[in-house]
PDB file of C-alpha atoms in Angstrom:
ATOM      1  CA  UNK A   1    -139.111 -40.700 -58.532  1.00 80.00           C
ATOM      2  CA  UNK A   2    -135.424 -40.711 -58.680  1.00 87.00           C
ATOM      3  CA  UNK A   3    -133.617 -41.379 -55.110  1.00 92.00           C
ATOM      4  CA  UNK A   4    -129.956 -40.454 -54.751  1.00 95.00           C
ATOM      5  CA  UNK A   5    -127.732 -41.805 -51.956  1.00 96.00           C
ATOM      6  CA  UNK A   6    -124.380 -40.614 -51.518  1.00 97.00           C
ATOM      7  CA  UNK A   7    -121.215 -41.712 -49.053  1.00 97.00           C
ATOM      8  CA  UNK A   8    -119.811 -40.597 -46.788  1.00 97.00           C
ATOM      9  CA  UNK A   9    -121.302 -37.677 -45.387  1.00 96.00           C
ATOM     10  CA  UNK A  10    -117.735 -36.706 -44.553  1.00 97.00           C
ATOM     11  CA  UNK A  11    -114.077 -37.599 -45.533  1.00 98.00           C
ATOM     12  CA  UNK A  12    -111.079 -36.434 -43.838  1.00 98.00           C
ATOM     13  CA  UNK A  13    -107.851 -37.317 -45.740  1.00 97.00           C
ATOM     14  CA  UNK A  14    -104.102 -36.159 -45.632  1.00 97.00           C
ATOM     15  CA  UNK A  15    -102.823 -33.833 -48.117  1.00 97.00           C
ATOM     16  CA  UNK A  16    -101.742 -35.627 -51.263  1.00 97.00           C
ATOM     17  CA  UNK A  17    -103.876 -38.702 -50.459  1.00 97.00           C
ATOM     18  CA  UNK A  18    -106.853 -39.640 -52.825  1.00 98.00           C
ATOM     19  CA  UNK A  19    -110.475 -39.541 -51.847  1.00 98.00           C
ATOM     20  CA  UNK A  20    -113.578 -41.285 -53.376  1.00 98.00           C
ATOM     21  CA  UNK A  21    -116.919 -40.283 -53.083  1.00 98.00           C
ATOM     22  CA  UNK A  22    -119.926 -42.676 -53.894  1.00 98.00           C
ATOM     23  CA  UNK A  23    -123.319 -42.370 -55.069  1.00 98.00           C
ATOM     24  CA  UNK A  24    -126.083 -44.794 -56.010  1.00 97.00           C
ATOM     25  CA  UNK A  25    -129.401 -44.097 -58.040  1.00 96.00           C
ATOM     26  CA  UNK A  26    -132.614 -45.561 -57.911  1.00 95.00           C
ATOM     27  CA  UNK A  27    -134.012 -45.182 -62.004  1.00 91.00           C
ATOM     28  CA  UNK A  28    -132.918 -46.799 -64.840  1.00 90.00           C
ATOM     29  CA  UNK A  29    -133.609 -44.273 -66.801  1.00 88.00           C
ATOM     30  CA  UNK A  30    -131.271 -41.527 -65.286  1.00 90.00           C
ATOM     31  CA  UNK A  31    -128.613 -40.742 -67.997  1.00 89.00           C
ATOM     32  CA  UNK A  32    -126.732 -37.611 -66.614  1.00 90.00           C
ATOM     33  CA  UNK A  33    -124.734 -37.530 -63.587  1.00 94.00           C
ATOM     34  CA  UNK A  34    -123.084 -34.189 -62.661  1.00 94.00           C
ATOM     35  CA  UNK A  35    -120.804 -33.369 -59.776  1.00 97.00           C
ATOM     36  CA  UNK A  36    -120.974 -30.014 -57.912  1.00 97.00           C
ATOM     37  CA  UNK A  37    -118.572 -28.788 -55.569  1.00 98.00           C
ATOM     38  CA  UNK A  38    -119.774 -26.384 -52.762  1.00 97.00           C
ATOM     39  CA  UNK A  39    -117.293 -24.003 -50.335  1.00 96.00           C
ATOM     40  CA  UNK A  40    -118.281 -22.399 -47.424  1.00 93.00           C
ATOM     41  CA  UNK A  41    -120.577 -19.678 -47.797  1.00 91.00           C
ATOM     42  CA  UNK A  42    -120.962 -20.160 -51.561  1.00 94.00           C
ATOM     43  CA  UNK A  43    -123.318 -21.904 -53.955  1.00 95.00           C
ATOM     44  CA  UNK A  44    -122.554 -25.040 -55.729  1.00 96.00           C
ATOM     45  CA  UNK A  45    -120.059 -25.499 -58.733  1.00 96.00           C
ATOM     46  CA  UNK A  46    -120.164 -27.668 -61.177  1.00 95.00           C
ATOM     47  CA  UNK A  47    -116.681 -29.570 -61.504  1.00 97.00           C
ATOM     48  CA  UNK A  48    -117.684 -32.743 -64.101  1.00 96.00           C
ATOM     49  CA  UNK A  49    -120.412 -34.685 -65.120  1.00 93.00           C
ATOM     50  CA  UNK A  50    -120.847 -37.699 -66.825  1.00 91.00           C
ATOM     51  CA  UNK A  51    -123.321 -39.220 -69.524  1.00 87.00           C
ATOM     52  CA  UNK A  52    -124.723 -42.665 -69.857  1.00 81.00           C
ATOM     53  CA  UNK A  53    -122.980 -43.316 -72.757  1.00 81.00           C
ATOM     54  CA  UNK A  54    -119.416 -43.408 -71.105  1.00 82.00           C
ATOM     55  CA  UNK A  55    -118.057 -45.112 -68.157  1.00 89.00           C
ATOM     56  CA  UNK A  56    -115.524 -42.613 -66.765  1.00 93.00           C
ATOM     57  CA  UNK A  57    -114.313 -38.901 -67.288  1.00 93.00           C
ATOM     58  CA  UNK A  58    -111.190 -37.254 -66.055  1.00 96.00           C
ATOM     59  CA  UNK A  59    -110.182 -33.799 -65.822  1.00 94.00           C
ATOM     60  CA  UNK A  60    -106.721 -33.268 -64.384  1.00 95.00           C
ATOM     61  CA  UNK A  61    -106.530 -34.299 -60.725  1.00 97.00           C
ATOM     62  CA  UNK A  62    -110.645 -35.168 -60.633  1.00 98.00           C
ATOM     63  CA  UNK A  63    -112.273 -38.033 -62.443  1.00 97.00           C
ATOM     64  CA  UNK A  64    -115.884 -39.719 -62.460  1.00 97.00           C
ATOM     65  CA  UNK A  65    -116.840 -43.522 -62.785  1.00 96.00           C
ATOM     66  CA  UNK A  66    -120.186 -44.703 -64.533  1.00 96.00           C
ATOM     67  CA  UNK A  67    -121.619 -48.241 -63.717  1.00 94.00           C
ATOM     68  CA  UNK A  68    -124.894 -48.380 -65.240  1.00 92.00           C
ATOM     69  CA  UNK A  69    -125.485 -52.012 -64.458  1.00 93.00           C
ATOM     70  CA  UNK A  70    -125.063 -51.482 -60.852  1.00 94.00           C
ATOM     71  CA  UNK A  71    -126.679 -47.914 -60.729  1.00 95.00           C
ATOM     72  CA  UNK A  72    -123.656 -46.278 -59.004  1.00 95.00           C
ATOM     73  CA  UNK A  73    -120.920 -43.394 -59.788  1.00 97.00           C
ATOM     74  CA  UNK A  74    -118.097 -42.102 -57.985  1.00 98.00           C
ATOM     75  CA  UNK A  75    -115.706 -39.133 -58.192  1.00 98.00           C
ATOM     76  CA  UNK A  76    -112.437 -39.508 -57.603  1.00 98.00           C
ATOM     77  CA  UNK A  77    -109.870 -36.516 -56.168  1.00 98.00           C
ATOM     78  CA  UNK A  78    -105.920 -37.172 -56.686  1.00 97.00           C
ATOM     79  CA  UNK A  79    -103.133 -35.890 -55.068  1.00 97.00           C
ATOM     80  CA  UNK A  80    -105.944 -33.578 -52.831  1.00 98.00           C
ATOM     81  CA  UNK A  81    -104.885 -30.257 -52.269  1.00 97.00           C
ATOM     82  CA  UNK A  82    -106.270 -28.148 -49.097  1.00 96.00           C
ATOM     83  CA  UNK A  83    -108.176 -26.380 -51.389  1.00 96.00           C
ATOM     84  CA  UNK A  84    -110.031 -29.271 -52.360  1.00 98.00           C
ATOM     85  CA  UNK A  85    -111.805 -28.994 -49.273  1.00 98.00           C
ATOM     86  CA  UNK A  86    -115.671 -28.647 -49.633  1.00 97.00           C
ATOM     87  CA  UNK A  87    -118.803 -30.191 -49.511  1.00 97.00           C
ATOM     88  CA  UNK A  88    -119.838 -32.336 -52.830  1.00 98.00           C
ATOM     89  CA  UNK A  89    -122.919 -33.030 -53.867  1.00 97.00           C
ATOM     90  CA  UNK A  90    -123.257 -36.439 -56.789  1.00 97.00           C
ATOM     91  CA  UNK A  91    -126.903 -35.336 -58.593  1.00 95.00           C
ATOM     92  CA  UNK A  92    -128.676 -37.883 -61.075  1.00 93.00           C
ATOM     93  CA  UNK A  93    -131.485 -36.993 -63.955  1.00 89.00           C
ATOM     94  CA  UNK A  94    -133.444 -39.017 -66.040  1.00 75.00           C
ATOM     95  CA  UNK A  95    -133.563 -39.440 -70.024  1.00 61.00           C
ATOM     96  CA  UNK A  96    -134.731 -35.904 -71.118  1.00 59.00           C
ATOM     97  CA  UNK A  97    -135.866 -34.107 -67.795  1.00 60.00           C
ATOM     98  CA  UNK A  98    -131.992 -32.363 -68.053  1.00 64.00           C
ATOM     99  CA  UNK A  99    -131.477 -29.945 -65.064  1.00 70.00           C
ATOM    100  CA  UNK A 100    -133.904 -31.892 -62.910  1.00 79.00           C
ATOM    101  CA  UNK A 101    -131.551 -32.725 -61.083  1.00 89.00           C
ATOM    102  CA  UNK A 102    -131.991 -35.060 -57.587  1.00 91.00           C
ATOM    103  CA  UNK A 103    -129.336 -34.508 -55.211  1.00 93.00           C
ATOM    104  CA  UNK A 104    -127.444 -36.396 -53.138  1.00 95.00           C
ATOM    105  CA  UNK A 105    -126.866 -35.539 -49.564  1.00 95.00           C
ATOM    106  CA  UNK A 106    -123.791 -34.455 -49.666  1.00 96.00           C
ATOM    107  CA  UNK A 107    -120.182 -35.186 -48.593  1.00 97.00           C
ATOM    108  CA  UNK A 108    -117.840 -32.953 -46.703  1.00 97.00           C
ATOM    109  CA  UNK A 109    -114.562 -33.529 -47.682  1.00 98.00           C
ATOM    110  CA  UNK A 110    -111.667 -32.071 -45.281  1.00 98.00           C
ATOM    111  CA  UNK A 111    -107.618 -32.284 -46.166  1.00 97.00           C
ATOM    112  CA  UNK A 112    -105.453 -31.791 -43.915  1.00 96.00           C
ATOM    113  CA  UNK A 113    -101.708 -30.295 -44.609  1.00 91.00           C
TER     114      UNK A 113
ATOM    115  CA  UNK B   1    -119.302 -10.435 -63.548  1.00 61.00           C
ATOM    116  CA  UNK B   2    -122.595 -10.713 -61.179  1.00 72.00           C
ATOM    117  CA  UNK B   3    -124.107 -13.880 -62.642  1.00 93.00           C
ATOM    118  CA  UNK B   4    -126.963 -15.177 -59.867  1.00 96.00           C
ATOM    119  CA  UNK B   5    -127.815 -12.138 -57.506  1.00 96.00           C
ATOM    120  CA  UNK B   6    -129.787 -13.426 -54.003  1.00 98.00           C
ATOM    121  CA  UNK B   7    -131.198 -11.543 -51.735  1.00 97.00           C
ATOM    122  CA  UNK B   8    -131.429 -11.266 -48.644  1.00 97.00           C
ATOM    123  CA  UNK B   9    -128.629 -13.017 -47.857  1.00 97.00           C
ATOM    124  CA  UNK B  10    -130.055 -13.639 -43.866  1.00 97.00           C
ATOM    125  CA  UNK B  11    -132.882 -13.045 -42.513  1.00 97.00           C
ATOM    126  CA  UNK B  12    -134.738 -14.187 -39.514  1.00 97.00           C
ATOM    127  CA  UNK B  13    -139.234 -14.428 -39.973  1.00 96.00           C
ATOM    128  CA  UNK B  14    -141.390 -14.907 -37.302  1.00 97.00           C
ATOM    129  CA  UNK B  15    -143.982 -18.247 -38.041  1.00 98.00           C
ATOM    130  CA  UNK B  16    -147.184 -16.819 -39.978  1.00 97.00           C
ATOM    131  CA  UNK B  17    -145.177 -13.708 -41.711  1.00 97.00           C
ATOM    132  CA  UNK B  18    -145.039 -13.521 -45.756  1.00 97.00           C
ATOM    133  CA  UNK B  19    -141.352 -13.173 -46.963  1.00 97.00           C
ATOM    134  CA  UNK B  20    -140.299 -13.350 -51.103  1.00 98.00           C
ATOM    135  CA  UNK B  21    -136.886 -14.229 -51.513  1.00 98.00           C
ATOM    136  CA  UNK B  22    -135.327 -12.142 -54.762  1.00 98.00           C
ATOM    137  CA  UNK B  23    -132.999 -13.751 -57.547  1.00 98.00           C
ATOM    138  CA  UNK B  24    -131.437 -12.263 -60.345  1.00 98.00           C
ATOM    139  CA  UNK B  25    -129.556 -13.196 -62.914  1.00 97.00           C
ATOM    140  CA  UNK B  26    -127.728 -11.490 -65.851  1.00 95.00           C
ATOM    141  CA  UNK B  27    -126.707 -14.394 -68.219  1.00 94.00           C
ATOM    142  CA  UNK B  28    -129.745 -14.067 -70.179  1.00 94.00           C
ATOM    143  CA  UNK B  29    -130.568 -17.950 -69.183  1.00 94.00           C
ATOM    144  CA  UNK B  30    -133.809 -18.938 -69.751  1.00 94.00           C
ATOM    145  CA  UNK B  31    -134.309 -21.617 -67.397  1.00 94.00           C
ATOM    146  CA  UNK B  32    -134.533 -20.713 -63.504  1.00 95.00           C
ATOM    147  CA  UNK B  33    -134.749 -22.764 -60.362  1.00 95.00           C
ATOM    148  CA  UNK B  34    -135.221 -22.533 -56.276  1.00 97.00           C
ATOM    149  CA  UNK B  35    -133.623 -25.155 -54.208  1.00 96.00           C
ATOM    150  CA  UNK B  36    -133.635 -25.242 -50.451  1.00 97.00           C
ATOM    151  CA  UNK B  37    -130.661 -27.043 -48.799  1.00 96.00           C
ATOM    152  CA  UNK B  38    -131.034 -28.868 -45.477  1.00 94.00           C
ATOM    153  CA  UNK B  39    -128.285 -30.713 -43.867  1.00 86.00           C
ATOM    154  CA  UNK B  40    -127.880 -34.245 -44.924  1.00 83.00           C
ATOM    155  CA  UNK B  41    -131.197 -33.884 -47.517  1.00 85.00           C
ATOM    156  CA  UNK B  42    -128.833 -31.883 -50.236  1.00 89.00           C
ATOM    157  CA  UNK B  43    -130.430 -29.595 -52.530  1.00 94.00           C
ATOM    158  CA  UNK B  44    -134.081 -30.516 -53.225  1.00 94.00           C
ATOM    159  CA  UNK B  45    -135.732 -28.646 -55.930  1.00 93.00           C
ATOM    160  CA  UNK B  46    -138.976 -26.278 -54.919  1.00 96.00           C
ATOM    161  CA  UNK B  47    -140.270 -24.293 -58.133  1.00 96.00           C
ATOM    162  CA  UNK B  48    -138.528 -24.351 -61.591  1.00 94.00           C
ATOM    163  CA  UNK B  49    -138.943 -22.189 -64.701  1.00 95.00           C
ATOM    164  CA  UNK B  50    -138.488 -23.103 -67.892  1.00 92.00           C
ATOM    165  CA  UNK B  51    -138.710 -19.376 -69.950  1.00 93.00           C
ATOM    166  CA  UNK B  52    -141.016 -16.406 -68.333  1.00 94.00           C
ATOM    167  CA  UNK B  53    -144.336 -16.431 -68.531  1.00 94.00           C
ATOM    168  CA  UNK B  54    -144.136 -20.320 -67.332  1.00 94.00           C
ATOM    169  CA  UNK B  55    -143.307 -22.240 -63.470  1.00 96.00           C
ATOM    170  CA  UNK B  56    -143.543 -25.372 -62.668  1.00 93.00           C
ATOM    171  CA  UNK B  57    -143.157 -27.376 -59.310  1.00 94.00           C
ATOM    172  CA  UNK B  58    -140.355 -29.509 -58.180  1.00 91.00           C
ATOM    173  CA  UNK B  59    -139.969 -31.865 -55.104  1.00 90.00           C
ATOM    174  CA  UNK B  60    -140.894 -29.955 -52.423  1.00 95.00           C
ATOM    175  CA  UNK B  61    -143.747 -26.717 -53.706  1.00 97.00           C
ATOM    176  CA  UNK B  62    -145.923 -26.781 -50.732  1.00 97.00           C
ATOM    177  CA  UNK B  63    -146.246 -23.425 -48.837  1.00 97.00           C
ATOM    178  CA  UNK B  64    -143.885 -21.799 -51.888  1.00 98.00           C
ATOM    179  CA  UNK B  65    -145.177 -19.632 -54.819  1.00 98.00           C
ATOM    180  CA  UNK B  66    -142.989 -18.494 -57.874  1.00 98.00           C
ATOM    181  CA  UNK B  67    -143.676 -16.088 -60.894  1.00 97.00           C
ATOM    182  CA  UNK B  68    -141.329 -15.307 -63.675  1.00 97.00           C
ATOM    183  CA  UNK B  69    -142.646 -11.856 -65.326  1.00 97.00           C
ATOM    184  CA  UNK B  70    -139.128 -11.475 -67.286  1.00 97.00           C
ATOM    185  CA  UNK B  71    -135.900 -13.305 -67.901  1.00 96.00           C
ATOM    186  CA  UNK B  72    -133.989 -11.970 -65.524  1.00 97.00           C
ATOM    187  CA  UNK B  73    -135.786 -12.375 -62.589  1.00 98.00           C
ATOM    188  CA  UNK B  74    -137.470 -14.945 -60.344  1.00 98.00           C
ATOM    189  CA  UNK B  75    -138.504 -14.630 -56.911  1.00 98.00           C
ATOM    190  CA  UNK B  76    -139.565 -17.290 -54.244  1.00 98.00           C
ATOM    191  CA  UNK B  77    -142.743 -15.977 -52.228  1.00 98.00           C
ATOM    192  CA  UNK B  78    -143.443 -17.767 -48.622  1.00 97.00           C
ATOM    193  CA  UNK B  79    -147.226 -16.747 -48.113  1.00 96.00           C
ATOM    194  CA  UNK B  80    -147.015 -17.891 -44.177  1.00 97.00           C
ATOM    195  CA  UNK B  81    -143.900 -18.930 -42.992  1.00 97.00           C
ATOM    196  CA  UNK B  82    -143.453 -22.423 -40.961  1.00 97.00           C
ATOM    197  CA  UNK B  83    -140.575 -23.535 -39.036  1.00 97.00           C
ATOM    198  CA  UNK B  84    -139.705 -26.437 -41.180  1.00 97.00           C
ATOM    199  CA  UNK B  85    -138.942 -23.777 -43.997  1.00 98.00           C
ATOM    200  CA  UNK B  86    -135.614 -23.015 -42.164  1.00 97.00           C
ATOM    201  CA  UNK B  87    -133.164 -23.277 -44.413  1.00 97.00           C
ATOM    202  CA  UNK B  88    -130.559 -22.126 -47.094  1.00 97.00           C
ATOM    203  CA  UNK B  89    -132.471 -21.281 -50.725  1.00 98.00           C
ATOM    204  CA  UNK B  90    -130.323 -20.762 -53.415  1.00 97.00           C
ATOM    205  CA  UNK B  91    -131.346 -20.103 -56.217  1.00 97.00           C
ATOM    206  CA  UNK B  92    -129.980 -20.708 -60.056  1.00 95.00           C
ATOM    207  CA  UNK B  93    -130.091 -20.830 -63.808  1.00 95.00           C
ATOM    208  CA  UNK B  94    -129.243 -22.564 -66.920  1.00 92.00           C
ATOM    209  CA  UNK B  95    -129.076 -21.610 -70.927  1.00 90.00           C
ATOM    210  CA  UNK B  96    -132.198 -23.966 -70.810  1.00 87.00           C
ATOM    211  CA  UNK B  97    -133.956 -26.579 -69.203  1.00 81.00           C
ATOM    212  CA  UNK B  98    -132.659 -29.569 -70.459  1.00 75.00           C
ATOM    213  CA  UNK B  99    -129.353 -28.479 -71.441  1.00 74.00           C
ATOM    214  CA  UNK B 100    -126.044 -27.461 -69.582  1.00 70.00           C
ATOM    215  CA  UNK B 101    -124.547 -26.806 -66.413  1.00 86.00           C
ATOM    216  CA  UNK B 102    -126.542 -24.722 -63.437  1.00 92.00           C
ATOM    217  CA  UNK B 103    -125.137 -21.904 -61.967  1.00 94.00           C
ATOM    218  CA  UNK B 104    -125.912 -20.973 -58.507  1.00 96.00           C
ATOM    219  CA  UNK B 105    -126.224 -17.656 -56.166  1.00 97.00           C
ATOM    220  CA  UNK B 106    -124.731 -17.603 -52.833  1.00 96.00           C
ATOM    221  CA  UNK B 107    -127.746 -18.676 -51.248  1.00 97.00           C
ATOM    222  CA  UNK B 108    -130.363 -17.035 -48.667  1.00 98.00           C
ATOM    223  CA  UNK B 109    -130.256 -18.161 -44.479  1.00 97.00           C
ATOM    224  CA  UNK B 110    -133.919 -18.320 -43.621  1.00 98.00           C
ATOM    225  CA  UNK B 111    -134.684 -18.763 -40.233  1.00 97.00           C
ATOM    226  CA  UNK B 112    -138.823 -19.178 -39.281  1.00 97.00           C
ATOM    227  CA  UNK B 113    -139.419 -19.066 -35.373  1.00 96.00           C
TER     228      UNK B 113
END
C-alpha cells in the first residue's frame, strides 16, 4: 500500500518568513495529492491539492510542487501570517481510489510575530 | 451551516465497554469516512462508505464496526474497547468517493483505560 512521509514534524518561523513542508510517496501510481490544514481543536481543511498532470499550483500566498519522477511534493507558505499557524497534513491517493487518502504525519507549523 | 456533526466530543471508556461514536452530516454527500488521528501517525482511515446500504474497511478496521442505514448518518461502533483505541476520530464526507474535497467534523477525544 501507499506510504506517506512528511517533514518536519514541526516548523517554527518568523512572521513574514516562508516555510516549506515536504512529503514523499511510496506508489507510482498515486495521482492526487491534497493538502489539509488543521487548527487547534478543529478538523482538517482542505487548502490545495494537486494532480499528476501538473507540476505546481498556487493560490495567493500558498503553493504546491509535483515531482513525479522523484515521488515527492511540497507546499509552500509566503509571507506567513500568525494565522497560518496549524498543523498540516500532505495526503497521497492512487489512480482511481479518489478520497482514499494516506496521510502523512503531520507538521506543526508555528509563526511567531 | 452544521456540515459534519460528531458526537461526543470527549469521553473517557473503561477497557471492555461498547461505545458508538455518532456522525452526521447535512450536505447530502454520499460518501462517508472514520479516521482516527494519533500523534505523529496522521489520519489513518478505519471504515469508509461509499452510498448507504454499503461499508467498506480502510487501514486500520480491527475492533471497529460501521453501518450506514441513510445518507446522513454514519456511526463508528467499538464492540470492546482497548487502550490502543485512544485517540481523536473524526469523522467526514465527500459528494462521492472518488471525487472532491473531504470535509471533516471536529473530531471525538476517546480515552480507553
Amino acid at each position: 500500500g501507499e506510504n506517506v512521509e512528511q517533514h518536519p514534524s514541526t516548523l517554527s518561523v518568523q512572521e513574514g518568513d516562508s516555510a516549506v513542508i515536504k512529503c514523499t510517496y511510496s506508489d507510482s501510481a498515486s495521482n492526487y495529492f491534497p493538502w489539509y490544514k488543521q487548527e487547534l481543536g478543529k478538523g482538517p481543511q482542505l487548502i490545495i491539492d494537486i494532480r499528476s498532470n501538473v507540476g505546481e499550483k498556487k493560490d495567493q500566498r500558498i503553493a504546491v510542487t509535483l515531482n513525479k519522477t522523484a515521488k515527492h511534493f511540497s507546499l509552500h507558505i509566503t509571507e506567513t501570517q500568525p494565522e497560518d499557524s496549524a498543523v498540516y497534513f500532505c495526503a497521497a491517493s492512487p489512480h482511481n481510489a479518489g478520497n482514499m487518502l494516506t496521510f502523512g504525519g503531520g507538521t506543526r507549523l508555528m509563526v511567531k510575530p | 451551516t452544521a456540515g459534519i456533526t460528531q458526537a461526543p466530543t470527549s469521553q473517557i471508556l473503561a477497557a471492555g465497554r461498547s461505545m458508538t461514536l455518532r456522525c452526521t452530516q447535512d450536505m447530502r454527500h454520499n460518501a462517508m469516512y472514520w479516521y482516527r488521528q494519533d500523534l505523529g501517525l496522521g489520519l489513518r482511515l478505519i471504515h469508509y462508505s461509499n452510498t448507504a446500504g454499503t461499508t467498506g474497511k480502510g487501514e486500520v478496521p480491527d475492533g471497529y464496526s460501521v453501518s450506514r442505514a441513510n445518507t446522513d448518518d454514519f456511526p463508528l461502533t467499538l464492540a470492546s474497547a482497548v487502550p490502543s483505541q485512544t485517540s481523536v476520530y473524526f469523522c467526514a464526507s465527500s459528494l462521492a468517493l472518488n471525487t472532491g474535497e473531504l470535509f471533516f467534523g471536529e473530531g471525538s477525544r476517546l480515552t480507553v483505560l
